[in-house]
XYZ file of C-alpha atoms in Angstrom:
402
model
C -12.716 -1.058 -12.355
C -10.835 -0.495 -15.590
C -10.710 3.281 -16.024
C -9.888 3.112 -19.725
C -7.696 5.672 -21.531
C -4.665 3.657 -20.367
C -5.245 4.844 -16.794
C -5.349 1.332 -15.337
C -7.435 -0.497 -12.772
C -8.890 1.293 -9.746
C -10.372 -0.142 -6.574
C -10.139 0.184 -2.814
C -8.230 -1.876 -0.282
C -10.426 -4.506 1.337
C -8.274 -3.996 4.438
C -10.984 -1.506 5.399
C -13.362 -4.366 6.195
C -11.330 -7.559 5.863
C -10.736 -10.046 8.637
C -7.604 -12.085 9.246
C -8.828 -15.627 8.513
C -10.077 -16.743 5.120
C -13.573 -17.286 6.552
C -13.620 -13.649 7.750
C -12.213 -12.368 4.473
C -14.771 -14.333 2.473
C -17.618 -13.010 4.595
C -16.459 -9.426 4.153
C -16.159 -9.884 0.375
C -19.729 -11.144 0.157
C -21.021 -8.442 2.504
C -19.434 -5.303 1.088
C -17.912 -5.628 -2.379
C -21.058 -6.303 -4.462
C -22.755 -3.276 -2.875
C -19.782 -1.034 -3.665
C -19.732 -2.310 -7.247
C -23.459 -1.625 -7.632
C -22.852 2.012 -6.719
C -19.693 2.835 -8.651
C -19.474 0.297 -11.459
C -22.931 -1.186 -12.146
C -22.379 -1.785 -15.853
C -18.799 -3.030 -15.995
C -16.690 -5.497 -14.083
C -15.178 -4.264 -10.863
C -11.649 -4.927 -9.652
C -10.953 -6.267 -6.174
C -7.881 -5.586 -4.077
C -7.822 -8.720 -1.968
C -6.297 -9.059 1.499
C -4.666 -12.487 1.907
C -3.007 -13.108 5.268
C -0.633 -16.023 5.850
C -3.518 -17.926 7.436
C -5.729 -17.272 4.399
C -2.936 -18.261 2.012
C -2.572 -21.623 3.762
C -6.322 -22.222 3.533
C -6.539 -21.322 -0.148
C -3.370 -23.191 -1.123
C -4.615 -26.372 0.551
C -8.148 -26.242 -0.859
C -8.894 -26.357 -4.587
C -12.560 -26.152 -3.575
C -12.071 -22.804 -1.823
C -10.232 -21.394 -4.836
C -12.953 -22.625 -7.177
C -15.627 -21.113 -4.912
C -13.789 -17.779 -4.951
C -13.561 -17.774 -8.747
C -17.262 -18.594 -9.000
C -18.165 -15.763 -6.624
C -16.043 -13.326 -8.631
C -17.517 -14.436 -11.969
C -21.102 -14.425 -10.707
C -20.735 -10.852 -9.428
C -18.741 -9.479 -12.397
C -15.677 -9.002 -10.185
C -11.998 -9.717 -10.736
C -8.871 -9.707 -8.566
C -6.020 -7.576 -9.860
C -3.936 -7.090 -6.735
C -3.360 -8.652 -3.322
C -2.216 -6.990 -0.131
C 0.301 -9.403 1.387
C 1.991 -6.748 3.541
C 0.490 -7.798 6.905
C 1.430 -11.451 7.438
C -0.724 -11.901 10.528
C -3.599 -10.157 12.324
C -4.402 -6.616 11.194
C -7.697 -5.928 12.928
C -8.780 -5.913 16.548
C -5.507 -6.532 18.364
C -2.632 -4.099 18.863
C -0.648 -4.151 15.611
C 2.058 -1.430 15.838
C 5.485 -2.553 14.511
C 4.405 -6.210 14.502
C 2.878 -5.467 11.091
C 6.364 -5.856 9.562
C 6.956 -9.329 11.026
C 8.124 -11.713 9.798
C 10.265 -9.415 7.683
C 12.066 -10.116 4.430
C 15.085 -11.639 6.194
C 12.984 -14.729 6.998
C 12.056 -17.867 5.094
C 8.471 -17.430 6.299
C 8.067 -14.190 4.333
C 9.432 -15.869 1.200
C 7.164 -18.911 1.486
C 4.094 -16.748 2.192
C 4.723 -14.458 -0.774
C 5.338 -17.371 -3.141
C 2.094 -18.980 -1.991
C 0.152 -15.762 -2.649
C 1.715 -15.555 -6.119
C 0.606 -19.095 -6.930
C -2.947 -18.308 -5.800
C -3.040 -15.086 -7.835
C -1.875 -16.869 -10.975
C -4.938 -19.089 -10.657
C -7.643 -16.610 -9.660
C -6.761 -13.452 -11.611
C -8.246 -13.050 -15.122
C -6.045 -13.783 -18.106
C -6.011 -10.149 -19.268
C -4.554 -8.834 -15.980
C -0.990 -9.085 -14.650
C -1.732 -9.044 -10.925
C 0.459 -7.433 -8.285
C 1.424 -8.340 -4.726
C 1.878 -5.495 -2.258
C 4.491 -6.326 0.361
C 6.380 -4.899 3.322
C 9.324 -2.461 2.944
C 11.857 -5.179 3.794
C 12.156 -4.562 7.563
C 11.405 -2.249 10.463
C 14.423 0.084 10.355
C 15.601 -0.413 13.997
C 15.951 -4.156 13.319
C 18.423 -3.700 10.458
C 21.658 -3.848 12.394
C 24.304 -4.600 9.758
C 25.012 -5.222 6.099
C 24.497 -8.962 6.513
C 20.851 -8.267 7.375
C 20.475 -6.234 4.180
C 22.169 -8.931 2.122
C 19.866 -11.571 3.605
C 16.626 -9.819 2.748
C 17.930 -8.830 -0.680
C 18.667 -12.465 -1.488
C 15.202 -13.435 -0.267
C 13.650 -10.868 -2.599
C 15.572 -12.417 -5.479
C 14.339 -15.877 -4.462
C 10.766 -14.669 -4.898
C 11.599 -13.019 -8.221
C 13.081 -16.352 -9.332
C 9.820 -18.030 -8.299
C 7.839 -15.494 -10.342
C 10.042 -16.216 -13.372
C 9.328 -19.934 -12.994
C 5.621 -19.307 -12.353
C 5.199 -17.405 -15.617
C 7.160 -20.040 -17.528
C 4.902 -22.754 -16.085
C 1.497 -21.034 -16.199
C 1.855 -18.152 -18.646
C 0.783 -15.785 -15.840
C 2.938 -12.813 -14.876
C 2.646 -11.828 -11.205
C 4.444 -8.685 -10.004
C 5.967 -8.036 -6.574
C 5.756 -4.480 -5.222
C 7.623 -3.215 -2.144
C 5.824 -0.454 -0.248
C 8.074 2.190 1.378
C 6.779 3.373 4.724
C 7.993 5.687 7.521
C 10.287 4.027 10.082
C 11.207 1.186 7.713
C 14.361 0.250 5.811
C 12.680 1.607 2.699
C 11.214 4.881 3.930
C 11.976 7.778 1.620
C 11.885 7.758 -2.155
C 15.591 8.613 -2.193
C 16.347 5.545 -0.038
C 14.235 3.403 -2.334
C 16.054 4.622 -5.441
C 19.388 3.979 -3.710
C 18.420 0.412 -2.754
C 17.314 -0.457 -6.270
C 20.323 1.215 -7.867
C 22.962 -0.133 -5.488
C 21.522 -3.552 -4.637
C 18.862 -4.654 -7.096
C 20.160 -3.309 -10.398
C 23.851 -3.605 -9.507
C 25.991 -6.118 -11.447
C 26.125 -8.228 -8.279
C 22.347 -8.174 -7.893
C 21.704 -9.089 -11.517
C 24.261 -11.907 -11.306
C 22.644 -13.265 -8.144
C 19.199 -13.337 -9.765
C 20.673 -15.008 -12.863
C 22.084 -17.767 -10.650
C 18.924 -18.233 -8.560
C 16.544 -18.192 -11.545
C 18.749 -20.124 -13.935
C 18.767 -17.226 -16.399
C 21.570 -15.908 -18.597
C 22.840 -12.493 -17.550
C 21.385 -11.060 -20.744
C 17.891 -11.938 -19.464
C 18.270 -11.357 -15.729
C 18.133 -7.554 -15.702
C 14.968 -7.527 -17.770
C 13.449 -10.126 -15.444
C 14.275 -7.997 -12.413
C 12.365 -5.048 -13.837
C 9.570 -7.269 -15.125
C 8.743 -8.739 -11.727
C 10.046 -6.396 -8.993
C 8.921 -2.824 -8.386
C 7.237 -0.694 -5.770
C 3.952 0.515 -4.377
C 4.002 4.289 -4.174
C 1.748 5.240 -1.266
C 1.156 8.966 -1.614
C 0.228 9.311 2.051
C 3.392 7.603 3.289
C 5.649 9.843 1.257
C 3.662 12.943 2.193
C 4.255 12.260 5.894
C 7.952 12.878 5.257
C 7.242 16.209 3.507
C 8.361 14.841 0.151
C 7.598 16.749 -3.023
C 5.334 14.085 -4.536
C 5.736 15.008 -8.228
C 9.529 15.175 -7.783
C 9.559 11.793 -6.013
C 7.535 10.176 -8.778
C 9.827 11.654 -11.435
C 12.880 10.282 -9.616
C 11.439 6.763 -9.698
C 10.627 7.055 -13.390
C 14.091 8.421 -14.137
C 15.691 5.511 -12.246
C 13.624 3.008 -14.219
C 11.932 1.598 -11.101
C 8.469 0.242 -11.968
C 5.574 1.667 -9.964
C 3.411 -1.432 -9.935
C 0.780 0.239 -7.759
C -0.053 3.899 -7.190
C -1.844 4.148 -3.885
C -4.178 7.054 -3.249
C -3.851 7.792 0.463
C -3.940 11.027 2.448
C -2.334 11.791 5.796
C -3.324 14.069 8.658
C -1.591 17.479 8.498
C -1.434 20.312 11.009
C 0.027 23.425 9.436
C 0.429 25.348 12.688
C 0.371 23.269 15.858
C -0.494 25.162 19.021
C -0.968 23.980 22.623
C -4.708 24.554 22.262
C -4.876 22.014 19.401
C -3.012 19.230 21.208
C -6.056 17.756 23.035
C -8.007 17.537 19.768
C -5.056 15.909 18.036
C -4.615 13.359 20.811
C -7.950 11.856 19.761
C -6.035 10.327 16.849
C -3.537 8.582 19.152
C -6.063 5.968 20.290
C -5.227 3.466 17.567
C -3.864 -0.062 17.207
C -1.551 1.063 14.401
C 1.720 2.954 14.333
C 1.234 6.662 13.693
C 4.678 7.639 12.442
C 4.913 11.412 12.622
C 7.188 14.044 11.139
C 7.558 17.383 12.885
C 9.014 20.435 11.158
C 10.301 23.294 13.320
C 12.283 26.199 11.897
C 13.130 24.129 8.817
C 14.450 21.178 10.831
C 12.649 17.832 10.566
C 12.325 15.350 13.435
C 10.693 11.934 13.124
C 8.725 10.075 15.793
C 7.338 6.555 15.860
C 3.939 7.671 17.139
C 1.834 10.809 17.130
C 1.721 10.666 20.930
C 5.523 10.842 21.140
C 5.540 13.850 18.809
C 2.906 15.679 20.835
C 4.829 15.009 24.053
C 7.927 16.538 22.444
C 5.957 19.562 21.273
C 4.484 20.183 24.707
C 7.993 20.111 26.166
C 9.072 22.725 23.597
C 6.015 24.527 22.120
C 7.704 26.483 19.353
C 6.147 27.077 15.894
C 5.545 23.593 14.503
C 4.127 21.890 11.432
C 3.231 18.228 11.732
C 2.189 15.368 9.452
C 1.215 11.949 10.751
C 0.662 8.494 9.286
C -3.042 8.300 9.942
C -4.962 7.426 6.800
C -7.851 9.847 6.384
C -10.548 9.962 3.694
C -9.088 11.141 0.397
C -12.210 13.165 -0.413
C -11.669 15.423 2.615
C -9.430 18.470 2.504
C -10.183 19.562 6.061
C -10.787 17.648 9.292
C -12.197 20.175 11.712
C -9.248 22.357 12.759
C -6.823 20.199 10.759
C -6.179 19.608 7.071
C -5.063 16.618 5.018
C -2.481 15.933 2.339
C -5.205 15.477 -0.271
C -3.393 18.022 -2.414
C -0.570 15.477 -2.892
C -3.068 12.864 -4.104
C -4.344 15.397 -6.619
C -0.803 16.212 -7.763
C -0.037 12.531 -8.346
C -3.307 11.920 -10.156
C -2.664 14.891 -12.429
C 0.704 13.366 -13.371
C -0.919 9.989 -13.922
C -3.659 11.541 -16.045
C -1.078 13.154 -18.312
C 1.295 10.170 -18.498
C 0.107 6.971 -16.791
C 2.555 5.889 -14.107
C 1.050 2.519 -13.190
C -1.661 0.138 -14.340
C -2.810 -0.522 -10.766
C -4.421 2.178 -8.641
C -5.837 1.636 -5.193
C -7.363 3.696 -2.407
C -6.049 2.521 0.945
C -7.925 4.200 3.765
C -8.136 1.164 6.032
C -8.717 3.150 9.227
C -12.527 3.409 9.159
C -12.887 1.433 12.367
C -10.379 3.612 14.256
C -11.455 7.008 12.914
C -12.777 9.371 15.583
C -16.567 9.066 15.759
C -17.224 12.601 14.480
C -15.510 11.764 11.173
C -17.698 8.743 10.454
C -20.541 9.765 8.175
C -22.590 6.931 6.752
C -21.342 3.345 6.679
C -18.299 1.662 5.156
C -20.009 1.327 1.772
C -20.846 5.055 1.712
C -17.309 5.920 2.734
C -15.611 3.686 0.143
C -17.994 4.855 -2.583
C -17.188 8.513 -1.938
C -13.463 7.780 -2.129
C -13.764 5.908 -5.412
C -15.961 8.603 -6.929
C -13.510 11.303 -5.877
C -10.481 9.574 -7.425
C -12.337 8.630 -10.588
C -13.506 12.213 -11.030
C -9.971 13.540 -10.541
C -8.780 11.267 -13.323
C -11.661 11.353 -15.802
C -13.363 14.662 -15.131
C -10.969 16.989 -13.323
C -12.246 20.338 -12.189
C -10.610 23.370 -13.849
């Protein structure tokens, strides 16, 4: 939905109910989205954050009929697409996902071709008054980045997609934006690392010259094109896992001139004071198909683990005073989860900043973990859950409590 007041478009990630094939995605759109709209936006059009896997992109690209059917469904239900999640290339539900979610990474031709295909689809299905965004992976799973050649390869591939977006707008008049999403355990993890990559690689004279060559642009136009088409998704939950100061991180991106093409409202699980008695209750959250990157803080020192289970094993081997945050998306409307808390406060900090000076024109709630939440946290159905999240964020922006 368009929030007005320059606050941008707000919706929720259809990852929460989307399948991996286009047939599954289409069924989930028809099943859930109109009901959510009826609850939160009955009198105005409602934005959709669409999940398009590589399989779905192939189906849509090959079938003008499918694209026309999608546009008709959107129009008939007063819906519009303003952003696509093209982070997971392959399956994201049902099977074990873990670090496979980053494959193929940005060093591959497959990632380039997939992203370009999604951009072409978006240019056709998004309304004329929206510049849609594509959410994508943070370049690579960090352990796979073995040398500078790897970095150079995925940087060039990013520029190839930017060049495609330049050509796409010239051909269709539609601007599509590409947004990298930093995430724990990836090449782009912290906000400081993200600023460094953009400063040293993307906005460097060498980077601007490479884009100019690939896009056939004069140097005088290439830097503007880079900022016009390439930016980031700022996932508040991801950055909270690393104990970042969220307002400071957002200010650093603004100061560096890095566009925040999507501000993602997500909260992480947080244990202020981990004790041996809490470990069994926390292990309930380890039964998941996704990575649960975890940061442990002990006596001021921070240690990072790939999974919550690994972190708990380390704590049990050395049960000293410990604070822990883990990459498990939890409902943004909850401040407490039984004996645990959440990083909802960071979402509220970011939304306060956005309310005062809008940071992005695309906002999205991304709590995709409904199906893997412990049973005692599931109240109502997916529609109830999504509705509560949207109402919470909208209230924080439009009617904040004193």
